[in-house]
Short mmCIF file of C-alpha atoms in Angstrom, two decimals:
data_model
loop_
_atom_site.label_atom_id
_atom_site.label_comp_id
_atom_site.label_asym_id
_atom_site.label_seq_id
_atom_site.Cartn_x
_atom_site.Cartn_y
_atom_site.Cartn_z
CA UNK H 1 197.34 142.79 62.87
CA UNK H 2 196.71 142.53 66.53
CA UNK H 3 195.88 138.95 67.35
CA UNK H 4 194.41 137.48 70.54
CA UNK H 5 195.07 133.78 71.04
CA UNK H 6 192.70 132.30 73.74
CA UNK H 7 193.83 129.06 75.16
CA UNK H 8 192.21 128.62 78.54
CA UNK H 9 193.97 125.42 79.72
CA UNK H 10 196.77 124.88 77.28
CA UNK H 11 199.51 127.46 77.99
CA UNK H 12 202.48 127.82 75.63
CA UNK H 13 204.59 128.02 78.79
CA UNK H 14 203.50 124.57 80.15
CA UNK H 15 205.78 121.59 80.39
CA UNK H 16 204.55 118.89 78.07
CA UNK H 17 203.58 115.35 78.94
CA UNK H 18 200.98 115.82 81.61
CA UNK H 19 197.38 114.75 81.16
CA UNK H 20 196.22 118.07 79.93
CA UNK H 21 199.41 119.32 78.27
CA UNK H 22 200.14 118.08 74.72
CA UNK H 23 199.54 118.98 71.07
CA UNK H 24 197.36 121.99 71.73
CA UNK H 25 200.09 123.61 73.85
CA UNK H 26 202.57 122.99 70.99
CA UNK H 27 200.23 124.39 68.38
CA UNK H 28 199.46 127.54 70.30
CA UNK H 29 203.13 128.18 71.11
CA UNK H 30 204.53 127.47 67.62
CA UNK H 31 201.74 129.36 65.68
CA UNK H 32 202.16 132.34 68.10
CA UNK H 33 205.90 132.30 67.51
CA UNK H 34 205.57 132.22 63.74
CA UNK H 35 202.93 134.90 63.69
CA UNK H 36 205.02 137.24 65.82
CA UNK H 37 207.95 136.67 63.73
CA UNK H 38 205.90 137.97 60.78
CA UNK H 39 205.34 141.19 62.61
CA UNK H 40 201.91 140.58 64.10
CA UNK H 41 201.10 141.82 67.57
CA UNK H 42 200.10 138.50 69.42
CA UNK H 43 198.93 138.05 73.08
CA UNK H 44 198.02 134.56 74.30
CA UNK H 45 195.37 134.56 77.07
CA UNK H 46 195.52 131.46 79.21
CA UNK H 47 194.28 130.73 82.81
CA UNK H 48 196.35 131.52 85.83
CA UNK H 49 197.03 128.21 87.46
CA UNK H 50 199.53 129.32 90.09
CA UNK H 51 199.98 132.28 92.40
CA UNK H 52 203.63 132.36 91.37
CA UNK H 53 202.90 133.36 87.79
CA UNK H 54 203.45 137.01 86.66
CA UNK H 55 200.52 138.79 85.04
CA UNK H 56 202.43 138.92 81.69
CA UNK H 57 205.15 136.88 80.38
CA UNK H 58 207.14 138.03 77.22
CA UNK H 59 207.91 135.19 74.62
CA UNK H 60 210.85 134.94 72.38
CA UNK H 61 210.03 136.89 69.17
CA UNK H 62 207.76 139.52 70.73
CA UNK H 63 204.48 137.76 71.70
CA UNK H 64 203.16 137.92 75.14
CA UNK H 65 201.41 135.41 77.49
CA UNK H 66 198.78 137.11 79.77
CA UNK H 67 197.53 135.02 82.81
CA UNK H 68 193.81 135.51 83.25
CA UNK H 69 192.27 135.15 86.75
CA UNK H 70 189.55 132.57 86.38
CA UNK H 71 188.90 130.21 89.22
CA UNK H 72 191.46 129.23 91.84
CA UNK H 73 195.04 129.99 90.98
CA UNK H 74 195.99 126.29 90.98
CA UNK H 75 196.05 123.29 88.73
CA UNK H 76 192.47 122.24 87.81
CA UNK H 77 191.63 119.43 85.41
CA UNK H 78 190.33 121.05 82.20
CA UNK H 79 186.88 119.29 82.34
CA UNK H 80 186.33 121.16 85.67
CA UNK H 81 187.03 124.53 84.25
CA UNK H 82 183.72 125.21 82.63
CA UNK H 83 182.19 127.20 85.58
CA UNK H 84 184.97 129.71 85.42
CA UNK H 85 184.52 130.56 81.62
CA UNK H 86 182.11 133.45 82.22
CA UNK H 87 184.67 135.12 84.52
CA UNK H 88 187.44 134.45 81.94
CA UNK H 89 185.23 135.95 79.18
CA UNK H 90 184.52 138.99 81.30
CA UNK H 91 188.30 139.63 81.87
CA UNK H 92 188.83 139.42 78.04
CA UNK H 93 186.01 141.96 77.50
CA UNK H 94 187.75 144.41 79.85
CA UNK H 95 191.25 143.78 78.24
CA UNK H 96 189.84 144.31 74.74
CA UNK H 97 188.06 147.55 75.80
CA UNK H 98 191.49 148.89 76.68
CA UNK H 99 193.17 147.61 73.56
CA UNK H 100 190.92 146.11 70.87
CA UNK H 101 192.21 143.10 68.93
CA UNK H 102 191.65 142.68 65.28
CA UNK H 103 190.87 139.04 65.54
CA UNK H 104 190.46 136.46 68.28
CA UNK H 105 191.67 132.98 67.69
CA UNK H 106 189.96 130.54 70.33
CA UNK H 107 191.54 127.09 71.06
CA UNK H 108 189.25 124.38 72.58
CA UNK H 109 185.57 124.80 73.16
CA UNK H 110 185.77 126.54 76.52
CA UNK H 111 188.07 129.16 75.03
CA UNK H 112 185.44 129.68 72.35
CA UNK H 113 182.78 130.22 75.04
CA UNK H 114 185.03 132.78 76.84
CA UNK H 115 185.95 134.47 73.61
CA UNK H 116 182.43 134.94 72.58
CA UNK H 117 181.68 136.65 75.78
CA UNK H 118 184.74 138.91 75.48
CA UNK H 119 184.41 139.74 71.81
CA UNK H 120 180.73 140.38 71.61
CA UNK H 121 180.56 143.97 72.90
CA UNK H 122 183.49 144.98 70.73
CA UNK H 123 182.50 143.38 67.45
CA UNK H 124 185.68 141.47 67.14
CA UNK H 125 185.53 138.44 64.83
CA UNK H 126 186.30 135.06 66.39
CA UNK H 127 188.08 132.14 64.63
CA UNK H 128 187.69 128.79 66.36
CA UNK H 129 189.96 125.76 66.49
CA UNK H 130 188.44 122.96 68.57
CA UNK H 131 191.41 120.71 68.71
CA UNK H 132 189.00 117.99 69.89
CA UNK H 133 185.24 117.59 69.60
CA UNK H 134 182.85 116.46 72.42
CA UNK H 135 180.89 114.20 70.01
CA UNK H 136 184.02 112.08 69.16
CA UNK H 137 185.14 111.89 72.83
CA UNK H 138 181.72 110.83 74.06
CA UNK H 139 181.39 108.22 71.30
CA UNK H 140 184.66 106.54 72.24
CA UNK H 141 184.74 107.01 75.99
CA UNK H 142 181.08 106.63 76.82
CA UNK H 143 180.59 106.78 80.54
CA UNK H 144 184.32 107.39 81.13
CA UNK H 145 183.86 110.86 79.40
CA UNK H 146 184.29 113.57 82.16
CA UNK H 147 183.41 116.45 79.93
CA UNK H 148 180.53 118.78 81.13
CA UNK H 149 177.17 117.68 79.79
CA UNK H 150 176.86 121.13 78.09
CA UNK H 151 179.94 120.63 75.87
CA UNK H 152 178.48 119.26 72.72
CA UNK H 153 175.57 121.82 72.56
CA UNK H 154 178.03 124.73 73.24
CA UNK H 155 180.35 123.42 70.54
CA UNK H 156 177.49 123.39 68.03
CA UNK H 157 176.62 127.02 68.99
CA UNK H 158 180.22 128.13 68.64
CA UNK H 159 180.63 126.41 65.25
CA UNK H 160 177.51 128.16 63.92
CA UNK H 161 178.11 131.56 65.55
CA UNK H 162 181.87 132.14 65.01
CA UNK H 163 183.26 133.76 61.92
CA UNK H 164 185.20 130.72 60.81
CA UNK H 165 186.13 127.31 62.10
CA UNK H 166 189.61 126.46 61.59
CA UNK H 167 189.76 122.62 61.54
CA UNK H 168 193.12 120.72 61.70
CA UNK H 169 192.13 117.85 59.44
CA UNK H 170 189.45 116.77 56.95
CA UNK H 171 188.01 114.18 59.29
CA UNK H 172 186.99 117.10 61.67
CA UNK H 173 185.10 118.71 58.71
CA UNK H 174 182.90 115.55 58.52
CA UNK H 175 182.35 115.43 62.27
CA UNK H 176 181.35 119.10 62.39
CA UNK H 177 178.89 118.49 59.41
CA UNK H 178 177.32 115.72 61.53
CA UNK H 179 176.90 118.28 64.33
CA UNK H 180 175.09 120.69 61.94
CA UNK H 181 178.10 123.01 61.17
CA UNK H 182 178.17 123.24 57.29
CA UNK H 183 181.52 122.65 55.53
CA UNK H 184 181.29 126.10 53.98
CA UNK H 185 181.87 127.53 57.43
CA UNK H 186 185.14 125.61 57.87
CA UNK H 187 188.60 125.96 56.65
CA UNK H 188 191.30 123.20 57.04
CA UNK H 189 194.80 124.23 58.29
CA UNK H 190 196.74 121.31 59.77
CA UNK H 191 199.11 121.21 62.77
CA UNK H 192 202.84 121.45 62.04
CA UNK H 193 206.19 120.30 63.16
CA UNK H 194 209.53 122.05 63.81
CA UNK H 195 211.62 120.58 60.89
CA UNK H 196 214.87 122.12 62.18
CA UNK H 197 214.47 120.42 65.61
CA UNK H 198 213.10 117.14 64.18
CA UNK H 199 215.38 116.09 61.45
CA UNK H 200 217.03 112.89 60.15
CA UNK H 201 220.46 113.61 61.29
CA UNK H 202 223.76 114.32 59.37
CA UNK H 203 223.28 111.63 56.82
CA UNK H 204 219.51 110.87 56.24
CA UNK H 205 220.35 108.19 53.71
CA UNK H 206 222.60 106.15 56.00
CA UNK H 207 221.22 102.96 57.56
CA UNK H 208 221.36 102.93 61.39
CA UNK H 209 223.72 100.51 63.01
CA UNK H 210 221.97 97.29 63.64
CA UNK H 211 221.02 96.91 67.34
CA UNK H 212 220.54 93.79 69.40
CA UNK H 213 216.81 94.16 68.89
CA UNK H 214 214.64 96.19 66.57
CA UNK H 215 213.46 99.25 68.34
CA UNK H 216 209.77 100.42 68.26
CA UNK H 217 208.82 103.69 69.83
CA UNK H 218 205.52 105.06 71.06
CA UNK H 219 205.23 108.51 72.59
CA UNK H 220 202.81 111.11 73.73
CA UNK H 221 200.65 111.77 76.85
CA UNK H 222 200.33 108.75 78.92
CA UNK H 223 196.46 108.44 78.72
CA UNK H 224 194.30 105.43 77.84
CA UNK H 225 192.96 106.74 74.47
CA UNK H 226 196.57 106.79 73.09
CA UNK H 227 196.31 103.05 72.73
CA UNK H 228 199.66 102.01 74.16
CA UNK H 229 198.01 98.80 75.31
CA UNK H 230 197.54 97.91 71.54
CA UNK H 231 201.17 98.42 70.89
CA UNK H 232 202.08 96.19 73.88
CA UNK H 233 199.70 93.47 72.69
CA UNK H 234 201.23 93.78 69.07
CA UNK H 235 204.78 93.33 70.60
CA UNK H 236 203.85 89.80 71.56
CA UNK H 237 203.66 89.02 67.88
CA UNK H 238 206.77 90.89 66.86
CA UNK H 239 209.84 88.79 67.58
CA UNK H 240 213.27 90.28 68.15
CA UNK H 241 211.85 93.82 68.89
CA UNK H 242 211.58 96.04 72.04
CA UNK H 243 209.06 98.78 72.68
CA UNK H 244 209.93 102.08 74.20
CA UNK H 245 207.07 104.17 75.60
CA UNK H 246 207.93 107.76 76.07
CA UNK H 247 205.62 110.25 77.90
CA UNK H 248 203.80 110.75 81.24
CA UNK H 249 205.30 111.77 84.50
CA UNK H 250 208.92 111.99 85.42
CA UNK H 251 210.53 108.50 85.42
CA UNK H 252 210.59 108.45 89.36
CA UNK H 253 206.84 108.88 89.39
CA UNK H 254 205.92 106.07 87.04
CA UNK H 255 205.50 103.59 89.83
CA UNK H 256 202.45 105.59 91.10
CA UNK H 257 200.97 106.52 87.72
CA UNK H 258 197.71 104.57 87.16
CA UNK H 259 198.14 104.20 83.29
CA UNK H 260 201.74 103.17 83.69
CA UNK H 261 200.79 100.53 86.25
CA UNK H 262 198.00 99.31 83.89
CA UNK H 263 200.40 98.89 81.01
CA UNK H 264 203.09 97.22 83.04
CA UNK H 265 200.50 94.54 84.20
CA UNK H 266 199.45 94.08 80.66
CA UNK H 267 203.06 93.64 79.56
CA UNK H 268 203.51 90.90 82.29
CA UNK H 269 200.33 89.08 81.28
CA UNK H 270 201.35 89.06 77.56
CA UNK H 271 204.80 87.85 78.40
CA UNK H 272 206.75 90.87 77.00
CA UNK H 273 207.66 92.74 80.16
CA UNK H 274 211.28 92.19 79.43
CA UNK H 275 210.91 93.96 76.07
CA UNK H 276 208.83 96.97 77.18
CA UNK H 277 210.72 100.01 78.49
CA UNK H 278 208.63 102.92 80.04
CA UNK H 279 210.76 106.03 79.89
CA UNK H 280 208.48 108.55 81.46
CA UNK H 281 208.70 112.18 80.52
CA UNK H 282 211.54 112.85 77.99
CA UNK H 283 212.95 116.39 77.54
CA UNK H 284 211.80 117.93 74.23
CA UNK H 285 215.54 118.52 73.43
CA UNK H 286 216.03 114.73 73.60
CA UNK H 287 213.03 113.61 71.53
CA UNK H 288 214.57 113.89 68.01
CA UNK H 289 217.45 111.64 68.85
CA UNK H 290 215.11 109.15 70.57
CA UNK H 291 212.99 109.06 67.30
CA UNK H 292 216.00 108.70 65.04
CA UNK H 293 217.13 105.74 67.14
CA UNK H 294 213.84 103.85 66.33
CA UNK H 295 213.21 101.51 63.48
CA UNK H 296 209.54 102.34 63.56
CA UNK H 297 207.34 104.66 65.40
CA UNK H 298 203.99 103.24 66.48
CA UNK H 299 201.00 105.68 66.79
CA UNK H 300 198.08 103.57 67.98
CA UNK H 301 195.30 105.66 69.54
CA UNK H 302 191.74 104.64 69.44
CA UNK H 303 190.90 108.12 68.17
CA UNK H 304 193.06 111.10 67.53
CA UNK H 305 191.84 114.67 66.66
CA UNK H 306 195.12 115.36 64.81
CA UNK H 307 198.29 113.76 66.31
CA UNK H 308 201.65 115.54 65.99
CA UNK H 309 203.77 112.41 66.78
CA UNK H 310 203.53 111.01 63.22
CA UNK H 311 204.75 114.29 61.83
CA UNK H 312 207.74 114.28 64.26
CA UNK H 313 208.64 110.72 63.23
CA UNK H 314 208.34 111.54 59.51
CA UNK H 315 210.41 114.77 59.92
CA UNK H 316 213.09 112.44 61.37
CA UNK H 317 212.77 110.10 58.32
CA UNK H 318 211.48 107.34 60.49
CA UNK H 319 208.46 105.30 59.06
CA UNK H 320 205.19 105.19 61.04
CA UNK H 321 202.65 102.58 61.76
CA UNK H 322 199.48 104.57 62.72
CA UNK H 323 195.82 103.83 63.35
CA UNK H 324 193.49 104.82 60.53
CA UNK H 325 191.80 107.59 62.53
CA UNK H 326 191.38 111.42 62.57
CA UNK H 327 194.31 113.44 61.43
CA UNK H 328 196.42 110.35 60.77
CA UNK H 329 194.48 110.03 57.53
CA UNK H 330 195.82 113.35 56.39
CA UNK H 331 199.40 113.07 57.60
CA UNK H 332 200.44 109.53 57.03
CA UNK H 333 200.37 108.42 53.36
CA UNK H 334 199.58 104.78 53.56
CA UNK H 335 202.12 102.68 51.56
CA UNK H 336 204.31 105.73 50.92
CA UNK H 337 205.41 107.15 54.41
CA UNK H 338 204.01 104.40 56.64
CA UNK H 339 201.07 102.17 57.11
CA UNK H 340 197.47 102.81 58.36
CA UNK H 341 195.85 100.07 60.29
CA UNK H 342 192.35 99.70 61.88
CA UNK H 343 192.16 101.03 65.35
CA UNK H 344 192.04 98.61 68.24
CA UNK H 345 193.55 95.80 65.99
CA UNK H 346 196.82 94.69 67.61
CA UNK H 347 197.13 91.97 64.96
CA UNK H 348 197.08 94.49 62.19
CA UNK H 349 199.70 96.50 63.94
CA UNK H 350 201.98 93.57 64.42
CA UNK H 351 201.57 92.44 60.80
CA UNK H 352 202.43 95.94 59.44
CA UNK H 353 205.46 96.24 61.80
CA UNK H 354 206.74 92.79 60.88
CA UNK H 355 206.43 93.52 57.14
CA UNK H 356 208.43 96.80 57.53
CA UNK H 357 211.06 95.38 59.89
CA UNK H 358 211.81 92.69 57.31
CA UNK H 359 212.28 95.20 54.58
CA UNK H 360 215.11 97.67 55.38
CA UNK H 361 214.88 99.21 51.92
CA UNK H 362 211.20 99.98 52.34
CA UNK H 363 211.73 101.56 55.71
CA UNK H 364 214.46 103.83 54.21
CA UNK H 365 212.16 104.76 51.27
CA UNK H 366 209.22 105.44 53.56
CA UNK H 367 211.44 107.66 55.77
CA UNK H 368 212.72 109.68 52.88
CA UNK H 369 209.20 110.15 51.60
CA UNK H 370 208.03 111.21 55.07
CA UNK H 371 210.54 113.87 55.34
CA UNK H 372 209.69 115.31 52.00
CA UNK H 373 205.93 115.20 52.82
CA UNK H 374 206.52 117.08 55.98
CA UNK H 375 208.50 119.77 54.30
CA UNK H 376 205.94 120.20 51.47
CA UNK H 377 202.83 120.45 53.79
CA UNK H 378 203.37 120.51 57.47
CA UNK H 379 206.04 123.03 58.53
CA UNK H 380 204.96 125.73 60.91
CA UNK H 381 205.58 128.31 58.21
CA UNK H 382 202.96 126.46 56.11
CA UNK H 383 200.54 126.38 59.02
CA UNK H 384 200.98 130.13 59.48
CA UNK H 385 200.46 130.80 55.86
CA UNK H 386 197.03 129.13 55.93
CA UNK H 387 196.08 130.73 59.18
CA UNK H 388 197.01 134.12 58.04
CA UNK H 389 194.87 133.74 55.05
CA UNK H 390 191.87 132.95 57.08
CA UNK H 391 192.50 135.86 59.56
CA UNK H 392 192.81 138.37 56.63
CA UNK H 393 189.68 137.17 54.98
CA UNK H 394 187.75 137.36 58.27
CA UNK H 395 189.31 140.69 59.27
CA UNK H 396 188.46 142.39 55.97
CA UNK H 397 184.73 141.67 56.58
CA UNK H 398 184.93 143.30 59.98
CA UNK H 399 187.03 146.42 59.34
CA UNK H 400 185.76 149.39 61.33
CA UNK H 401 184.55 152.21 59.06
CA UNK H 402 186.99 155.05 58.78
CA UNK H 403 186.02 158.52 60.00
CA UNK H 404 185.59 161.09 57.15
CA UNK H 405 187.45 164.34 57.71
#
């Protein structure tokens, strides 16, 4: 099957940790890799954001990344890319006129907009993954939401007009229904995790050596909605523990990062600055060991469309304390692989963390159950299985009639 992945701002080649580089990049990269491994012809179309980039970049396994000229060839915040989507779509139309894809999988709403423009003339079916919804972002960010005004209306049009919406969690199905997109139009296929990269270590049953302090870890993009402030406030109620925050710019640039500065001021005000360590960007190769060295991983966003960090922690057999939002409700089994707590409630975070830190046996049991849950439901192979099923159902309905001799 010839598959076109359209991901206008989230390139599979991007370095993770920036404001606009996170879970979507990982999703596109790993799904592309797995589909190519299965023999599919996969091209990822993403925006050219540098003059140094070649037109096409081969990926390991046989897929290709194609850089689309749309807007200036420089870094542009994703919320400012909207005016360039018609040009992006026109490029896709020309590319698919030369070599028609069997299916288009659009990632994020602006990719959906461009994909509809590109696919329309060729009758190519479009599958849409939003990764995040404008209604949710506006609800939580209010006036701080920098999305274009047109976003929510266009998302509704895409949801109703595409062949299939591929949601990453059940919470998204409910949000789409509130927008007017019926559940019968939606299939749920979650994000995944690399279980060979993220693993418990040589002996998953062995207890880690006791450290001077319990270690709590929070990681991801260094943006306000990730709720690191709640983790810091919770730390004030968790004695004999330190908090490591991994993510954001390189360590040498943390001093000038606004969110890092805000969190450090909060740590000083709450009296825990000596127990908070901000690590900055951590190389992907080093993340599993960092997670395995933690007693608990804290995932405390105010909202989270899916959230890959809980899966990474569970794959490493580390229990999770996560806010009861979005994809966390599907990934974290409350009372089995971790604890779900109300968003924005630092007291509840602290209480759950203290309970688990006091019970080493429970932590080990949660860790073992977390690894088993990931292996059963959240490997990239499982994600590709579900995605392939959607592609095939959609493609069958759009097969071109064969010429009769």
